[in-house]
PDB file of C-alpha atoms in Angstrom:
ATOM      1  CA  MET A   1     190.433  39.766  90.867  1.00 46.00           C
ATOM      2  CA  PHE A   2     192.134  36.667  89.499  1.00 41.00           C
ATOM      3  CA  ARG A   3     195.258  38.638  88.485  1.00 51.00           C
ATOM      4  CA  ILE A   4     195.550  40.095  92.042  1.00 58.00           C
ATOM      5  CA  HIS A   5     195.290  36.607  93.588  1.00 51.00           C
ATOM      6  CA  VAL A   6     198.035  35.405  91.187  1.00 49.00           C
ATOM      7  CA  LEU A   7     200.309  38.170  92.470  1.00 56.00           C
ATOM      8  CA  THR A   8     199.486  37.380  96.010  1.00 52.00           C
ATOM      9  CA  ALA A   9     200.448  33.713  95.422  1.00 46.00           C
ATOM     10  CA  PHE A  10     203.769  34.836  94.052  1.00 47.00           C
ATOM     11  CA  LEU A  11     204.410  36.949  97.193  1.00 47.00           C
ATOM     12  CA  LEU A  12     203.567  34.010  99.495  1.00 42.00           C
ATOM     13  CA  VAL A  13     205.726  31.489  97.628  1.00 42.00           C
ATOM     14  CA  PHE A  14     208.753  33.752  96.945  1.00 42.00           C
ATOM     15  CA  PRO A  15     208.850  36.335  99.715  1.00 41.00           C
ATOM     16  CA  PHE A  16     212.593  36.941  99.558  1.00 37.00           C
ATOM     17  CA  ILE A  17     213.012  37.493  95.830  1.00 40.00           C
ATOM     18  CA  SER A  18     213.610  41.159  94.949  1.00 39.00           C
ATOM     19  CA  ALA A  19     214.418  43.406  92.033  1.00 38.00           C
ATOM     20  CA  GLU A  20     217.888  43.566  93.377  1.00 41.00           C
ATOM     21  CA  ALA A  21     218.704  39.988  92.281  1.00 38.00           C
ATOM     22  CA  GLN A  22     221.827  39.569  90.209  1.00 40.00           C
ATOM     23  CA  LYS A  23     221.267  40.715  86.516  1.00 52.00           C
ATOM     24  CA  ASP A  24     223.124  39.054  83.686  1.00 60.00           C
ATOM     25  CA  GLU A  25     224.441  40.765  80.549  1.00 88.00           C
ATOM     26  CA  ILE A  26     221.633  42.033  78.411  1.00 95.00           C
ATOM     27  CA  LYS A  27     220.869  39.861  75.370  1.00 97.00           C
ATOM     28  CA  THR A  28     217.121  39.808  75.110  1.00 98.00           C
ATOM     29  CA  VAL A  29     214.602  42.515  75.348  1.00 98.00           C
ATOM     30  CA  ALA A  30     210.829  42.665  75.791  1.00 98.00           C
ATOM     31  CA  ILE A  31     208.569  45.784  75.699  1.00 98.00           C
ATOM     32  CA  LEU A  32     205.372  46.501  77.419  1.00 99.00           C
ATOM     33  CA  GLY A  33     204.069  49.595  75.680  1.00 98.00           C
ATOM     34  CA  ASP A  34     201.339  51.605  73.964  1.00 98.00           C
ATOM     35  CA  SER A  35     201.080  53.275  70.470  1.00 98.00           C
ATOM     36  CA  TYR A  36     204.675  54.774  70.742  1.00 98.00           C
ATOM     37  CA  SER A  37     206.087  51.232  70.534  1.00 98.00           C
ATOM     38  CA  THR A  38     203.743  49.721  67.938  1.00 98.00           C
ATOM     39  CA  PHE A  39     204.352  48.930  64.223  1.00 98.00           C
ATOM     40  CA  ASP A  40     202.159  46.914  61.971  1.00 98.00           C
ATOM     41  CA  GLY A  41     203.125  43.219  61.916  1.00 98.00           C
ATOM     42  CA  TYR A  42     205.461  43.484  64.886  1.00 98.00           C
ATOM     43  CA  ILE A  43     203.061  43.292  67.774  1.00 98.00           C
ATOM     44  CA  PRO A  44     200.704  40.415  68.984  1.00 98.00           C
ATOM     45  CA  GLU A  45     197.878  39.771  66.686  1.00 98.00           C
ATOM     46  CA  GLY A  46     194.771  41.544  67.859  1.00 98.00           C
ATOM     47  CA  ASN A  47     196.657  44.418  69.514  1.00 98.00           C
ATOM     48  CA  ALA A  48     195.673  47.810  68.149  1.00 98.00           C
ATOM     49  CA  CYS A  49     198.407  49.501  66.163  1.00 98.00           C
ATOM     50  CA  TRP A  50     199.280  53.115  65.353  1.00 98.00           C
ATOM     51  CA  TYR A  51     202.375  53.051  63.103  1.00 98.00           C
ATOM     52  CA  PHE A  52     202.038  51.585  59.576  1.00 98.00           C
ATOM     53  CA  THR A  53     203.925  51.713  56.287  1.00 98.00           C
ATOM     54  CA  THR A  54     201.519  54.492  55.318  1.00 98.00           C
ATOM     55  CA  PRO A  55     201.774  57.796  57.357  1.00 96.00           C
ATOM     56  CA  GLN A  56     199.352  58.573  60.104  1.00 95.00           C
ATOM     57  CA  GLY A  57     198.367  62.135  59.441  1.00 95.00           C
ATOM     58  CA  GLU A  58     201.420  64.363  59.556  1.00 96.00           C
ATOM     59  CA  ASN A  59     203.612  61.809  61.196  1.00 98.00           C
ATOM     60  CA  ASP A  60     206.578  60.646  58.962  1.00 98.00           C
ATOM     61  CA  VAL A  61     207.392  57.232  60.549  1.00 98.00           C
ATOM     62  CA  VAL A  62     206.623  54.585  57.827  1.00 98.00           C
ATOM     63  CA  ALA A  63     209.263  51.945  58.372  1.00 98.00           C
ATOM     64  CA  VAL A  64     209.921  49.597  61.200  1.00 98.00           C
ATOM     65  CA  GLU A  65     213.591  50.516  61.059  1.00 98.00           C
ATOM     66  CA  GLN A  66     212.600  54.010  62.082  1.00 98.00           C
ATOM     67  CA  THR A  67     210.995  53.040  65.332  1.00 98.00           C
ATOM     68  CA  TRP A  68     212.886  53.696  68.610  1.00 98.00           C
ATOM     69  CA  TRP A  69     212.890  50.085  69.616  1.00 98.00           C
ATOM     70  CA  HIS A  70     214.240  48.724  66.361  1.00 98.00           C
ATOM     71  CA  GLN A  71     217.078  51.304  66.491  1.00 98.00           C
ATOM     72  CA  PHE A  72     217.738  50.439  70.176  1.00 98.00           C
ATOM     73  CA  CYS A  73     217.941  46.741  69.634  1.00 98.00           C
ATOM     74  CA  ARG A  74     219.981  47.004  66.427  1.00 98.00           C
ATOM     75  CA  GLU A  75     222.557  49.360  67.863  1.00 97.00           C
ATOM     76  CA  GLY A  76     222.790  47.441  71.183  1.00 97.00           C
ATOM     77  CA  GLY A  77     222.903  44.019  69.537  1.00 97.00           C
ATOM     78  CA  TYR A  78     219.820  42.852  71.502  1.00 98.00           C
ATOM     79  CA  GLU A  79     217.217  40.323  70.465  1.00 98.00           C
ATOM     80  CA  LEU A  80     213.692  41.584  70.718  1.00 98.00           C
ATOM     81  CA  VAL A  81     211.720  38.625  71.978  1.00 98.00           C
ATOM     82  CA  LEU A  82     208.384  40.287  72.509  1.00 98.00           C
ATOM     83  CA  ASN A  83     206.838  43.707  71.644  1.00 98.00           C
ATOM     84  CA  GLU A  84     203.703  43.635  73.825  1.00 98.00           C
ATOM     85  CA  SER A  85     202.385  47.076  72.711  1.00 98.00           C
ATOM     86  CA  TYR A  86     198.845  48.112  72.290  1.00 99.00           C
ATOM     87  CA  SER A  87     197.849  51.512  70.893  1.00 98.00           C
ATOM     88  CA  GLY A  88     195.679  53.554  73.191  1.00 98.00           C
ATOM     89  CA  ALA A  89     196.295  51.247  76.226  1.00 98.00           C
ATOM     90  CA  THR A  90     196.381  52.640  79.710  1.00 99.00           C
ATOM     91  CA  VAL A  91     198.355  51.173  82.585  1.00 99.00           C
ATOM     92  CA  CYS A  92     195.113  51.008  84.709  1.00 98.00           C
ATOM     93  CA  ASN A  93     191.816  49.515  83.756  1.00 98.00           C
ATOM     94  CA  THR A  94     190.215  52.934  83.044  1.00 98.00           C
ATOM     95  CA  GLY A  95     190.455  54.189  79.538  1.00 98.00           C
ATOM     96  CA  TYR A  96     189.125  57.151  77.433  1.00 98.00           C
ATOM     97  CA  ASP A  97     185.765  58.510  78.460  1.00 98.00           C
ATOM     98  CA  GLY A  98     185.910  56.251  81.530  1.00 98.00           C
ATOM     99  CA  ALA A  99     185.626  53.058  79.400  1.00 98.00           C
ATOM    100  CA  ASP A 100     186.736  49.738  80.819  1.00 98.00           C
ATOM    101  CA  TYR A 101     190.164  48.953  79.302  1.00 98.00           C
ATOM    102  CA  SER A 102     190.917  45.893  81.381  1.00 98.00           C
ATOM    103  CA  ASP A 103     191.214  43.869  78.092  1.00 98.00           C
ATOM    104  CA  ARG A 104     194.241  45.934  77.043  1.00 98.00           C
ATOM    105  CA  ALA A 105     195.607  47.493  80.226  1.00 98.00           C
ATOM    106  CA  PHE A 106     199.278  47.147  80.983  1.00 98.00           C
ATOM    107  CA  ILE A 107     198.387  45.308  84.164  1.00 98.00           C
ATOM    108  CA  THR A 108     196.538  42.674  82.008  1.00 98.00           C
ATOM    109  CA  ARG A 109     199.318  42.241  79.363  1.00 98.00           C
ATOM    110  CA  MET A 110     202.262  42.340  81.764  1.00 98.00           C
ATOM    111  CA  PHE A 111     201.946  38.651  82.356  1.00 97.00           C
ATOM    112  CA  ASN A 112     202.847  37.907  78.727  1.00 98.00           C
ATOM    113  CA  VAL A 113     206.195  39.725  79.090  1.00 98.00           C
ATOM    114  CA  THR A 114     207.597  37.754  82.027  1.00 97.00           C
ATOM    115  CA  ALA A 115     206.625  34.452  80.422  1.00 95.00           C
ATOM    116  CA  LEU A 116     209.664  34.874  78.111  1.00 94.00           C
ATOM    117  CA  ASN A 117     212.165  35.672  80.876  1.00 96.00           C
ATOM    118  CA  PRO A 118     213.905  38.538  79.014  1.00 98.00           C
ATOM    119  CA  ASP A 119     217.122  40.138  80.292  1.00 98.00           C
ATOM    120  CA  LEU A 120     215.705  43.576  79.862  1.00 98.00           C
ATOM    121  CA  ILE A 121     212.024  44.584  80.322  1.00 98.00           C
ATOM    122  CA  ILE A 122     211.159  48.103  79.033  1.00 98.00           C
ATOM    123  CA  ILE A 123     207.869  49.587  80.319  1.00 99.00           C
ATOM    124  CA  PHE A 124     206.955  52.525  78.157  1.00 98.00           C
ATOM    125  CA  GLY A 125     203.522  53.725  79.256  1.00 98.00           C
ATOM    126  CA  ALA A 126     201.336  56.083  81.189  1.00 98.00           C
ATOM    127  CA  THR A 127     200.835  58.411  78.146  1.00 98.00           C
ATOM    128  CA  ASN A 128     197.238  57.425  77.702  1.00 98.00           C
ATOM    129  CA  ASP A 129     196.566  57.489  81.434  1.00 98.00           C
ATOM    130  CA  SER A 130     197.670  61.111  81.365  1.00 98.00           C
ATOM    131  CA  TRP A 131     195.803  61.989  78.099  1.00 98.00           C
ATOM    132  CA  ALA A 132     192.659  60.222  79.159  1.00 98.00           C
ATOM    133  CA  ASN A 133     192.451  61.865  82.565  1.00 98.00           C
ATOM    134  CA  VAL A 134     192.047  58.557  84.377  1.00 98.00           C
ATOM    135  CA  PRO A 135     191.592  58.620  88.165  1.00 98.00           C
ATOM    136  CA  LEU A 136     194.954  59.178  89.745  1.00 98.00           C
ATOM    137  CA  GLY A 137     194.429  57.538  93.130  1.00 98.00           C
ATOM    138  CA  GLU A 138     197.373  57.294  95.559  1.00 98.00           C
ATOM    139  CA  LEU A 139     200.553  55.316  95.695  1.00 98.00           C
ATOM    140  CA  GLN A 140     199.760  51.965  97.224  1.00 98.00           C
ATOM    141  CA  PHE A 141     202.339  49.320  97.860  1.00 98.00           C
ATOM    142  CA  GLY A 142     200.148  46.356  98.862  1.00 97.00           C
ATOM    143  CA  GLY A 143     196.604  45.359  99.820  1.00 97.00           C
ATOM    144  CA  TRP A 144     195.136  46.048  96.364  1.00 98.00           C
ATOM    145  CA  SER A 145     191.512  45.470  95.510  1.00 98.00           C
ATOM    146  CA  SER A 146     189.984  45.076  92.025  1.00 98.00           C
ATOM    147  CA  SER A 147     188.590  48.636  92.268  1.00 98.00           C
ATOM    148  CA  ASP A 148     192.039  49.895  92.933  1.00 98.00           C
ATOM    149  CA  MET A 149     193.040  48.732  89.403  1.00 98.00           C
ATOM    150  CA  TYR A 150     190.904  51.468  87.884  1.00 98.00           C
ATOM    151  CA  SER A 151     193.146  54.270  89.259  1.00 98.00           C
ATOM    152  CA  PHE A 152     196.526  54.928  87.846  1.00 98.00           C
ATOM    153  CA  LEU A 153     198.913  55.078  90.883  1.00 98.00           C
ATOM    154  CA  PRO A 154     197.679  51.881  92.616  1.00 98.00           C
ATOM    155  CA  ALA A 155     197.728  49.994  89.261  1.00 98.00           C
ATOM    156  CA  CYS A 156     201.223  51.276  88.463  1.00 98.00           C
ATOM    157  CA  CYS A 157     202.456  50.051  91.857  1.00 98.00           C
ATOM    158  CA  PHE A 158     200.749  46.646  91.381  1.00 98.00           C
ATOM    159  CA  MET A 159     202.457  46.343  88.045  1.00 98.00           C
ATOM    160  CA  LEU A 160     205.921  47.127  89.470  1.00 98.00           C
ATOM    161  CA  GLU A 161     205.343  44.826  92.420  1.00 98.00           C
ATOM    162  CA  TYR A 162     204.516  42.034  89.912  1.00 98.00           C
ATOM    163  CA  PHE A 163     207.733  42.534  87.940  1.00 98.00           C
ATOM    164  CA  SER A 164     209.809  42.674  91.129  1.00 98.00           C
ATOM    165  CA  VAL A 165     208.507  39.234  92.064  1.00 97.00           C
ATOM    166  CA  ALA A 166     207.962  37.488  88.744  1.00 97.00           C
ATOM    167  CA  ALA A 167     211.100  38.723  86.961  1.00 97.00           C
ATOM    168  CA  PRO A 168     213.886  38.979  89.570  1.00 95.00           C
ATOM    169  CA  GLN A 169     216.528  38.260  87.033  1.00 95.00           C
ATOM    170  CA  SER A 170     215.406  40.871  84.512  1.00 97.00           C
ATOM    171  CA  GLN A 171     216.495  44.482  84.469  1.00 97.00           C
ATOM    172  CA  VAL A 172     213.307  46.549  84.440  1.00 98.00           C
ATOM    173  CA  VAL A 173     213.355  50.109  83.133  1.00 98.00           C
ATOM    174  CA  PHE A 174     210.378  52.413  83.028  1.00 98.00           C
ATOM    175  CA  VAL A 175     210.542  54.994  80.200  1.00 98.00           C
ATOM    176  CA  ILE A 176     208.492  58.053  81.003  1.00 98.00           C
ATOM    177  CA  ASN A 177     207.162  60.200  78.125  1.00 98.00           C
ATOM    178  CA  SER A 178     207.850  63.848  78.005  1.00 97.00           C
ATOM    179  CA  GLU A 179     205.004  66.261  78.599  1.00 96.00           C
ATOM    180  CA  LEU A 180     202.841  64.033  80.905  1.00 98.00           C
ATOM    181  CA  LYS A 181     200.950  65.467  83.814  1.00 98.00           C
ATOM    182  CA  ASP A 182     203.303  66.317  86.617  1.00 98.00           C
ATOM    183  CA  GLU A 183     201.532  64.156  89.136  1.00 98.00           C
ATOM    184  CA  ILE A 184     201.867  61.124  86.826  1.00 98.00           C
ATOM    185  CA  THR A 185     205.519  61.631  86.216  1.00 98.00           C
ATOM    186  CA  ALA A 186     206.229  62.166  89.927  1.00 98.00           C
ATOM    187  CA  GLY A 187     204.117  59.072  90.852  1.00 98.00           C
ATOM    188  CA  ILE A 188     205.930  56.799  88.437  1.00 98.00           C
ATOM    189  CA  THR A 189     209.349  58.151  89.667  1.00 98.00           C
ATOM    190  CA  GLU A 190     208.448  57.562  93.309  1.00 98.00           C
ATOM    191  CA  ALA A 191     207.014  54.113  92.676  1.00 98.00           C
ATOM    192  CA  CYS A 192     210.025  53.049  90.703  1.00 98.00           C
ATOM    193  CA  ASP A 193     212.260  54.278  93.501  1.00 98.00           C
ATOM    194  CA  HIS A 194     210.295  52.271  95.986  1.00 98.00           C
ATOM    195  CA  TYR A 195     210.746  49.013  94.014  1.00 98.00           C
ATOM    196  CA  GLY A 196     214.367  49.731  93.005  1.00 97.00           C
ATOM    197  CA  PHE A 197     213.707  50.086  89.232  1.00 98.00           C
ATOM    198  CA  PRO A 198     215.424  52.791  87.273  1.00 98.00           C
ATOM    199  CA  SER A 199     213.246  55.245  85.411  1.00 98.00           C
ATOM    200  CA  LEU A 200     214.151  57.370  82.426  1.00 98.00           C
ATOM    201  CA  LEU A 201     212.316  60.736  81.859  1.00 98.00           C
ATOM    202  CA  LEU A 202     212.567  61.570  78.186  1.00 98.00           C
ATOM    203  CA  LYS A 203     213.402  65.083  77.308  1.00 98.00           C
ATOM    204  CA  ASP A 204     212.515  67.227  74.194  1.00 97.00           C
ATOM    205  CA  ILE A 205     211.218  64.447  72.051  1.00 98.00           C
ATOM    206  CA  HIS A 206     210.041  65.630  68.649  1.00 98.00           C
ATOM    207  CA  LYS A 207     206.451  64.615  67.955  1.00 98.00           C
ATOM    208  CA  LEU A 208     203.999  64.872  65.110  1.00 98.00           C
ATOM    209  CA  TRP A 209     200.314  64.137  65.745  1.00 97.00           C
ATOM    210  CA  GLY A 210     201.254  63.586  69.382  1.00 97.00           C
ATOM    211  CA  HIS A 211     203.576  60.697  68.486  1.00 98.00           C
ATOM    212  CA  PRO A 212     207.330  60.488  67.937  1.00 98.00           C
ATOM    213  CA  SER A 213     208.399  61.476  64.477  1.00 98.00           C
ATOM    214  CA  ILE A 214     211.447  59.906  62.787  1.00 98.00           C
ATOM    215  CA  LYS A 215     213.521  62.500  64.685  1.00 98.00           C
ATOM    216  CA  GLY A 216     211.730  61.710  67.889  1.00 98.00           C
ATOM    217  CA  MET A 217     212.231  57.980  67.537  1.00 98.00           C
ATOM    218  CA  SER A 218     215.928  58.492  67.218  1.00 98.00           C
ATOM    219  CA  GLN A 219     215.996  60.725  70.225  1.00 98.00           C
ATOM    220  CA  ILE A 220     214.181  58.070  72.251  1.00 98.00           C
ATOM    221  CA  SER A 221     216.617  55.398  71.154  1.00 98.00           C
ATOM    222  CA  GLU A 222     219.627  57.610  71.919  1.00 98.00           C
ATOM    223  CA  GLN A 223     218.356  58.621  75.392  1.00 98.00           C
ATOM    224  CA  LEU A 224     217.475  55.040  76.305  1.00 98.00           C
ATOM    225  CA  SER A 225     220.698  53.485  74.978  1.00 98.00           C
ATOM    226  CA  GLY A 226     222.749  55.946  77.030  1.00 98.00           C
ATOM    227  CA  PHE A 227     220.576  55.296  80.051  1.00 98.00           C
ATOM    228  CA  VAL A 228     220.886  51.577  79.816  1.00 97.00           C
ATOM    229  CA  ARG A 229     224.624  51.749  79.371  1.00 95.00           C
ATOM    230  CA  SER A 230     224.865  53.823  82.529  1.00 95.00           C
ATOM    231  CA  LEU A 231     223.212  50.990  84.547  1.00 93.00           C
ATOM    232  CA  LYS A 232     225.889  48.475  83.748  1.00 74.00           C
TER     233      LYS A 232
END
């Protein structure tokens, strides 16, 4: 409830700020993500990690230089100021087997991202919401309650509303994983359109153990780099 009240205060104080505010040249990047964006030693302490210098099962990613975000920042000349990624995290407060994930949800960790005022915010999530079969709910563009935060679509809208108000000078891009449930992909796209945020639907990403391989990481970087260039 506290987080919802914080957002309400933002809306009351800054009613005319929007995501269409003037964006400067991209120099700094922050990520709000899940396991796809983790690597040991490069995410906040205490956040669960998936990628390490030893392989996870059949996955072949074992170096930070192989991750999509390291390639993206290196090739674009960007400074990564925060990688706020947490393996297994859902956007909403519902997790696997109906567990309460409010301690790791995107809507909990999003406040850390805006504190650094990055030029580009990359949201790369909803994979676990899809895999965990969390309640879908409906698109909701205001009037949220605490219980709404346990369904994906209301929580996703709440998150995008927050970024539109709290980070008007940042370019926000939502990266949508391939092979998610159709209703999740469609819901993200519609919500992003409502708030004026571009969304990138990844295509044909190579995965091992359900996670991007070395090849898949390069594919993500290439698709995202081209997408971001097209926004300028």
